[in-house]
Amino acid sequence: MDIFSFGVHFTDEKSCRSHFKEQRDKEGVVCHRCQGTDHYWLQNKWSYQCKSCEARISLRSGTIMESSKLSFMTWYKTIFLLSTTKKGFSSKEIQRQLGAKRYEPVWAMVHKLRKAMGQRDDRYTLEGMIEADEGYFTIEASAKAHAAQKKGRGSKTKANVMVMAESTVLEDTGTGKVERQCRYFKAKVLTDHKMEGTDRTLQKAIDNEESIVFTDRSTSYVNIADYVEIHISEKSDERTTKETLKWVHIAIGNAKRNFVGTYHKIKAKYLQLYLNEFVYKLNRRYFGERIFDRLVIASITASGH
Ligand SMILES: [Zn+2]
């Protein structure tokens, strides 16, 4: 979907709403009252009606647009802006692009979409060979916190993020040269700096049974070996950065650069949402124009609360 085909497909409120209905029909509608899955479509009310209990379900209800007063067109333009640029936009810039009067509804919409991206990616776990490392992301902090800044872990001006990457080793049988090819990523803000918190985050993200996890020798994930097949920990040096942990380090570097370049300052409590967007696009980097439709579907299946 480029700007021209977007303009051809989505000319007005009706065309956006119809597309949204098509996608929602494909996903299937579930009755909020009886969990029934068969519905009539009431064209004049733009609502579904449950065939077993007759409950009415508006086109927006049960999706992230549920309590939003913004038009479908506004949502669609925003989905377009978010999905088609690798770099992303700040909510301020999206407000400007939309010509919206008020900032707050735009900000809320963009964050809901970022939440939906995260929920979508949470459906999948990483498997096979996995690189894992922590990255320290700059967050907005008070002047006081800056003055008392402690470097690294526990710092009030940095948030600790666990970044993981599925990384398959490919060996060229001719030359014997080894390369690592990467598929899916995850990035999760660690809410505490304790071992249990880190372990829980890893445990949720990884298909535990048959995974092999590579880390450097840091104390915070010392328990990994208890629940994955194999945990390989190496001393952090130039070689681990270039080989063993190559892709997580690339991802951490790119995410940091992206955040600095696109967003002014990120508050700690919203950092996960920005990571959601970054990782969502990274995981779908080969989707091309299909990413627009995928994000519409994510907004249908994610909850608005
Ligand atoms: Zn029902």
Short mmCIF file of C-alpha atoms and ligand atoms in Angstrom, two decimals:
data_model
loop_
_atom_site.label_atom_id
_atom_site.label_comp_id
_atom_site.label_asym_id
_atom_site.label_seq_id
_atom_site.Cartn_x
_atom_site.Cartn_y
_atom_site.Cartn_z
CA MET A 1 0.00 0.00 0.00
CA ASP A 2 1.61 3.23 -1.12
CA ILE A 3 0.12 6.68 -0.75
CA PHE A 4 -1.41 6.51 -4.25
CA SER A 5 -3.18 3.18 -3.86
CA PHE A 6 -4.32 4.23 -0.40
CA GLY A 7 -5.92 7.30 -1.96
CA VAL A 8 -7.61 5.16 -4.61
CA HIS A 9 -8.96 2.54 -2.18
CA PHE A 10 -9.98 4.71 0.72
CA THR A 11 -11.74 7.75 -0.61
CA ASP A 12 -14.23 8.35 2.17
CA GLU A 13 -15.67 7.13 5.47
CA LYS A 14 -17.80 4.48 3.77
CA SER A 15 -14.94 2.81 1.92
CA CYS A 16 -12.88 2.57 5.13
CA ARG A 17 -15.82 1.24 7.11
CA SER A 18 -16.62 -1.36 4.42
CA HIS A 19 -13.04 -2.56 4.34
CA PHE A 20 -13.03 -2.82 8.12
CA LYS A 21 -16.22 -4.92 7.99
CA GLU A 22 -14.77 -7.23 5.34
CA GLN A 23 -11.70 -7.84 7.48
CA ARG A 24 -13.80 -8.31 10.63
CA ASP A 25 -16.01 -10.86 8.86
CA LYS A 26 -12.91 -12.80 7.84
CA GLU A 27 -11.69 -12.85 11.46
CA GLY A 28 -15.12 -13.89 12.71
CA VAL A 29 -17.39 -12.06 15.12
CA VAL A 30 -17.93 -13.42 18.64
CA CYS A 31 -20.99 -12.41 20.64
CA HIS A 32 -20.02 -10.62 23.85
CA ARG A 33 -23.03 -12.06 25.65
CA CYS A 34 -23.26 -15.74 24.64
CA GLN A 35 -20.00 -16.26 22.71
CA GLY A 36 -22.08 -17.23 19.66
CA THR A 37 -20.29 -16.99 16.33
CA ASP A 38 -23.25 -16.75 13.93
CA HIS A 39 -24.60 -13.31 13.20
CA TYR A 40 -26.90 -11.38 10.92
CA TRP A 41 -25.61 -8.15 9.46
CA LEU A 42 -27.96 -5.22 9.92
CA GLN A 43 -26.96 -3.00 7.04
CA ASN A 44 -28.90 0.07 8.09
CA LYS A 45 -27.48 -0.04 11.64
CA TRP A 46 -23.94 -1.04 10.70
CA SER A 47 -24.20 -3.69 13.41
CA TYR A 48 -24.20 -7.45 13.80
CA GLN A 49 -26.99 -9.31 15.52
CA CYS A 50 -26.28 -12.59 17.28
CA LYS A 51 -28.37 -15.43 15.81
CA SER A 52 -28.81 -17.16 19.15
CA CYS A 53 -29.31 -14.36 21.72
CA GLU A 54 -30.06 -11.39 19.44
CA ALA A 55 -27.45 -9.17 21.09
CA ARG A 56 -26.37 -6.27 18.89
CA ILE A 57 -22.70 -5.75 18.24
CA SER A 58 -21.66 -2.55 16.53
CA LEU A 59 -18.91 -2.73 13.94
CA ARG A 60 -16.48 -1.09 16.34
CA SER A 61 -17.40 -2.91 19.52
CA GLY A 62 -14.88 -5.49 20.70
CA THR A 63 -12.12 -3.87 18.62
CA ILE A 64 -9.61 -1.21 19.57
CA MET A 65 -11.90 1.40 18.00
CA GLU A 66 -14.65 0.58 20.48
CA SER A 67 -14.73 3.74 22.55
CA SER A 68 -13.14 6.03 19.99
CA LYS A 69 -15.04 8.96 18.50
CA LEU A 70 -12.60 9.30 15.65
CA SER A 71 -13.79 8.34 12.18
CA PHE A 72 -12.78 5.15 10.41
CA MET A 73 -11.05 7.36 7.88
CA THR A 74 -8.89 8.89 10.63
CA TRP A 75 -7.99 5.45 11.96
CA TYR A 76 -7.19 4.21 8.48
CA LYS A 77 -4.97 7.15 7.66
CA THR A 78 -3.13 6.56 10.91
CA ILE A 79 -2.76 2.82 10.27
CA PHE A 80 -1.38 3.75 6.88
CA LEU A 81 1.13 6.19 8.34
CA LEU A 82 2.24 3.76 11.03
CA SER A 83 2.53 0.72 8.81
CA THR A 84 4.17 2.10 5.72
CA THR A 85 7.13 3.92 7.17
CA LYS A 86 9.98 2.01 8.67
CA LYS A 87 10.90 4.96 10.82
CA GLY A 88 7.55 5.73 12.44
CA PHE A 89 5.93 9.02 13.36
CA SER A 90 5.46 10.83 16.62
CA SER A 91 1.84 11.44 17.64
CA LYS A 92 2.45 15.16 17.13
CA GLU A 93 3.48 14.53 13.53
CA ILE A 94 0.48 12.26 12.95
CA GLN A 95 -1.80 14.97 14.35
CA ARG A 96 -0.25 17.40 11.88
CA GLN A 97 -0.64 14.98 8.97
CA LEU A 98 -4.29 14.36 9.87
CA GLY A 99 -5.00 18.04 10.38
CA ALA A 100 -6.61 17.07 13.70
CA LYS A 101 -7.51 19.87 16.10
CA ARG A 102 -6.91 18.02 19.33
CA TYR A 103 -3.79 16.13 20.30
CA GLU A 104 -5.15 13.81 23.04
CA PRO A 105 -7.48 11.62 20.89
CA VAL A 106 -4.69 11.18 18.31
CA TRP A 107 -2.21 10.27 21.02
CA ALA A 108 -4.67 7.73 22.50
CA MET A 109 -5.35 6.21 19.06
CA VAL A 110 -1.67 5.81 18.23
CA HIS A 111 -0.94 4.20 21.60
CA LYS A 112 -3.86 1.79 21.14
CA LEU A 113 -2.43 0.75 17.79
CA ARG A 114 0.97 0.21 19.41
CA LYS A 115 -0.71 -1.87 22.10
CA ALA A 116 -2.45 -3.94 19.41
CA MET A 117 0.90 -4.54 17.71
CA GLY A 118 2.29 -5.84 20.99
CA GLN A 119 -0.70 -8.11 21.59
CA ARG A 120 -0.30 -9.54 18.12
CA ASP A 121 3.36 -10.36 18.63
CA ASP A 122 2.65 -11.79 22.11
CA ARG A 123 0.75 -14.59 20.39
CA TYR A 124 4.02 -16.05 19.22
CA THR A 125 6.98 -17.40 21.10
CA LEU A 126 10.52 -17.58 19.82
CA GLU A 127 11.96 -20.99 19.13
CA GLY A 128 15.19 -22.72 18.20
CA MET A 129 18.40 -20.78 18.65
CA ILE A 130 17.86 -17.51 20.44
CA GLU A 131 20.16 -14.59 21.15
CA ALA A 132 19.25 -12.64 24.28
CA ASP A 133 20.74 -9.51 25.77
CA GLU A 134 19.77 -6.43 27.70
CA GLY A 135 19.77 -2.93 26.28
CA TYR A 136 19.62 0.31 28.25
CA PHE A 137 17.25 2.85 26.74
CA THR A 138 17.23 6.53 27.62
CA ILE A 139 13.96 7.64 29.16
CA GLU A 140 12.57 11.00 30.14
CA ALA A 141 13.62 11.77 33.67
CA SER A 142 13.38 14.67 36.06
CA ALA A 143 16.28 17.10 36.42
CA LYS A 144 16.82 15.65 39.87
CA ALA A 145 17.17 12.14 38.50
CA HIS A 146 19.64 13.40 35.92
CA ALA A 147 21.71 15.09 38.60
CA ALA A 148 21.86 11.91 40.63
CA GLN A 149 22.39 9.77 37.59
CA LYS A 150 23.84 6.40 38.15
CA LYS A 151 25.19 4.67 35.13
CA GLY A 152 23.74 1.41 33.86
CA ARG A 153 21.45 -0.85 35.81
CA GLY A 154 19.12 0.75 38.30
CA SER A 155 19.57 4.15 36.70
CA LYS A 156 16.58 6.50 36.71
CA THR A 157 17.40 7.87 33.27
CA LYS A 158 17.65 4.50 31.56
CA ALA A 159 15.23 1.60 31.26
CA ASN A 160 16.40 -1.95 31.02
CA VAL A 161 15.05 -3.84 28.01
CA MET A 162 15.42 -7.53 27.27
CA VAL A 163 15.88 -8.05 23.54
CA MET A 164 15.68 -11.51 22.00
CA ALA A 165 16.20 -12.74 18.47
CA GLU A 166 15.71 -16.10 16.80
CA SER A 167 18.99 -16.70 15.13
CA THR A 168 19.73 -19.66 12.94
CA VAL A 169 23.29 -20.58 12.17
CA LEU A 170 23.86 -21.18 8.48
CA GLU A 171 27.03 -22.85 7.48
CA ASP A 172 28.22 -22.57 3.91
CA THR A 173 29.18 -26.17 3.10
CA GLY A 174 31.57 -25.00 0.42
CA THR A 175 33.55 -22.39 2.30
CA GLY A 176 32.75 -23.45 5.88
CA LYS A 177 31.84 -19.85 6.59
CA VAL A 178 29.25 -19.50 9.35
CA GLU A 179 26.51 -16.89 9.27
CA ARG A 180 23.55 -16.14 11.48
CA GLN A 181 20.20 -15.52 9.90
CA CYS A 182 17.52 -13.90 11.93
CA ARG A 183 13.75 -14.33 11.90
CA TYR A 184 11.67 -12.94 14.77
CA PHE A 185 12.50 -10.52 17.54
CA LYS A 186 11.07 -9.56 20.91
CA ALA A 187 11.80 -6.62 23.16
CA LYS A 188 10.39 -6.37 26.67
CA VAL A 189 10.94 -3.70 29.29
CA LEU A 190 12.13 -5.37 32.47
CA THR A 191 10.00 -3.96 35.24
CA ASP A 192 12.41 -4.87 37.96
CA HIS A 193 16.10 -5.53 37.99
CA LYS A 194 15.75 -8.74 39.87
CA MET A 195 16.49 -12.16 38.52
CA GLU A 196 12.89 -13.42 38.78
CA GLY A 197 11.58 -10.59 36.65
CA THR A 198 14.09 -11.27 33.92
CA ASP A 199 13.43 -14.99 34.05
CA ARG A 200 9.68 -14.51 33.78
CA THR A 201 10.08 -12.23 30.79
CA LEU A 202 12.28 -14.73 29.01
CA GLN A 203 10.07 -17.63 29.94
CA LYS A 204 6.99 -15.98 28.44
CA ALA A 205 8.80 -15.04 25.23
CA ILE A 206 10.50 -18.32 24.48
CA ASP A 207 9.19 -21.72 23.53
CA ASN A 208 11.00 -23.31 26.42
CA GLU A 209 11.23 -26.96 25.58
CA GLU A 210 13.70 -27.06 22.74
CA SER A 211 15.31 -23.66 22.75
CA ILE A 212 18.97 -22.90 22.89
CA VAL A 213 19.61 -19.48 24.37
CA PHE A 214 22.81 -17.50 23.89
CA THR A 215 23.68 -14.71 26.29
CA ASP A 216 26.76 -13.02 27.55
CA ARG A 217 27.89 -13.67 31.09
CA SER A 218 25.60 -11.41 33.02
CA THR A 219 24.17 -12.38 36.38
CA SER A 220 20.58 -11.33 35.73
CA TYR A 221 19.58 -14.34 33.66
CA VAL A 222 21.50 -16.97 35.47
CA ASN A 223 18.43 -19.20 35.86
CA ILE A 224 17.69 -19.59 32.15
CA ALA A 225 19.33 -23.01 32.11
CA ASP A 226 16.57 -24.31 34.37
CA TYR A 227 13.86 -24.12 31.78
CA VAL A 228 15.37 -24.07 28.30
CA GLU A 229 17.06 -26.99 26.60
CA ILE A 230 20.50 -25.43 26.57
CA HIS A 231 21.83 -22.11 27.80
CA ILE A 232 25.16 -21.00 26.39
CA SER A 233 26.77 -18.07 28.10
CA GLU A 234 29.93 -16.44 26.82
CA LYS A 235 32.14 -13.72 28.14
CA SER A 236 31.24 -10.44 26.50
CA ASP A 237 33.89 -9.38 24.01
CA GLU A 238 34.24 -8.18 20.44
CA ARG A 239 33.64 -11.62 19.02
CA THR A 240 30.35 -12.20 20.88
CA THR A 241 29.14 -8.82 19.66
CA LYS A 242 30.03 -9.60 16.06
CA GLU A 243 28.89 -13.24 16.03
CA THR A 244 27.02 -14.85 18.93
CA LEU A 245 24.88 -11.84 19.79
CA LYS A 246 25.07 -10.08 16.44
CA TRP A 247 21.35 -9.65 15.77
CA VAL A 248 20.22 -8.54 19.22
CA HIS A 249 22.96 -5.96 19.21
CA ILE A 250 21.93 -4.71 15.78
CA ALA A 251 18.29 -4.54 16.91
CA ILE A 252 19.14 -2.67 20.12
CA GLY A 253 21.29 -0.17 18.19
CA ASN A 254 18.63 0.40 15.53
CA ALA A 255 15.84 0.82 18.08
CA LYS A 256 17.83 3.39 20.04
CA ARG A 257 18.69 5.37 16.93
CA ASN A 258 15.10 5.21 15.73
CA PHE A 259 13.72 6.48 19.06
CA VAL A 260 16.18 9.33 19.30
CA GLY A 261 15.50 10.40 15.72
CA THR A 262 11.70 10.14 15.73
CA TYR A 263 10.41 10.83 19.22
CA HIS A 264 11.34 13.69 21.42
CA LYS A 265 11.45 11.98 24.78
CA ILE A 266 9.95 8.70 25.89
CA LYS A 267 8.49 8.28 29.36
CA ALA A 268 9.37 5.02 31.09
CA LYS A 269 5.76 3.92 31.29
CA TYR A 270 5.29 4.22 27.51
CA LEU A 271 8.59 2.71 26.39
CA GLN A 272 7.04 -0.74 25.88
CA LEU A 273 4.55 0.74 23.40
CA TYR A 274 7.33 2.24 21.28
CA LEU A 275 9.19 -1.06 21.42
CA ASN A 276 5.99 -2.83 20.31
CA GLU A 277 5.87 -0.73 17.15
CA PHE A 278 9.55 -1.13 16.42
CA VAL A 279 9.49 -4.92 16.86
CA TYR A 280 6.17 -5.35 15.03
CA LYS A 281 7.63 -3.74 11.92
CA LEU A 282 10.94 -5.50 12.29
CA ASN A 283 9.19 -8.88 12.43
CA ARG A 284 7.24 -8.01 9.31
CA ARG A 285 10.09 -6.44 7.40
CA TYR A 286 9.45 -8.70 4.38
CA PHE A 287 5.67 -8.19 4.34
CA GLY A 288 5.80 -5.25 1.95
CA GLU A 289 2.40 -3.67 1.40
CA ARG A 290 0.56 -6.49 3.22
CA ILE A 291 1.56 -4.94 6.54
CA PHE A 292 -1.29 -2.42 6.20
CA ASP A 293 -3.97 -5.15 6.13
CA ARG A 294 -2.18 -7.02 8.91
CA LEU A 295 -2.35 -3.97 11.14
CA VAL A 296 -6.06 -3.54 10.39
CA ILE A 297 -6.55 -7.16 11.49
CA ALA A 298 -4.46 -6.57 14.62
CA SER A 299 -6.72 -3.64 15.48
CA ILE A 300 -9.78 -5.88 15.11
CA THR A 301 -8.50 -8.70 17.28
CA ALA A 302 -6.85 -6.60 20.00
CA SER A 303 -8.97 -5.37 22.85
CA GLY A 304 -9.59 -1.65 23.24
CA HIS A 305 -9.06 -1.62 26.97
ZN ZN B 1 -25.21 -13.98 21.53
#
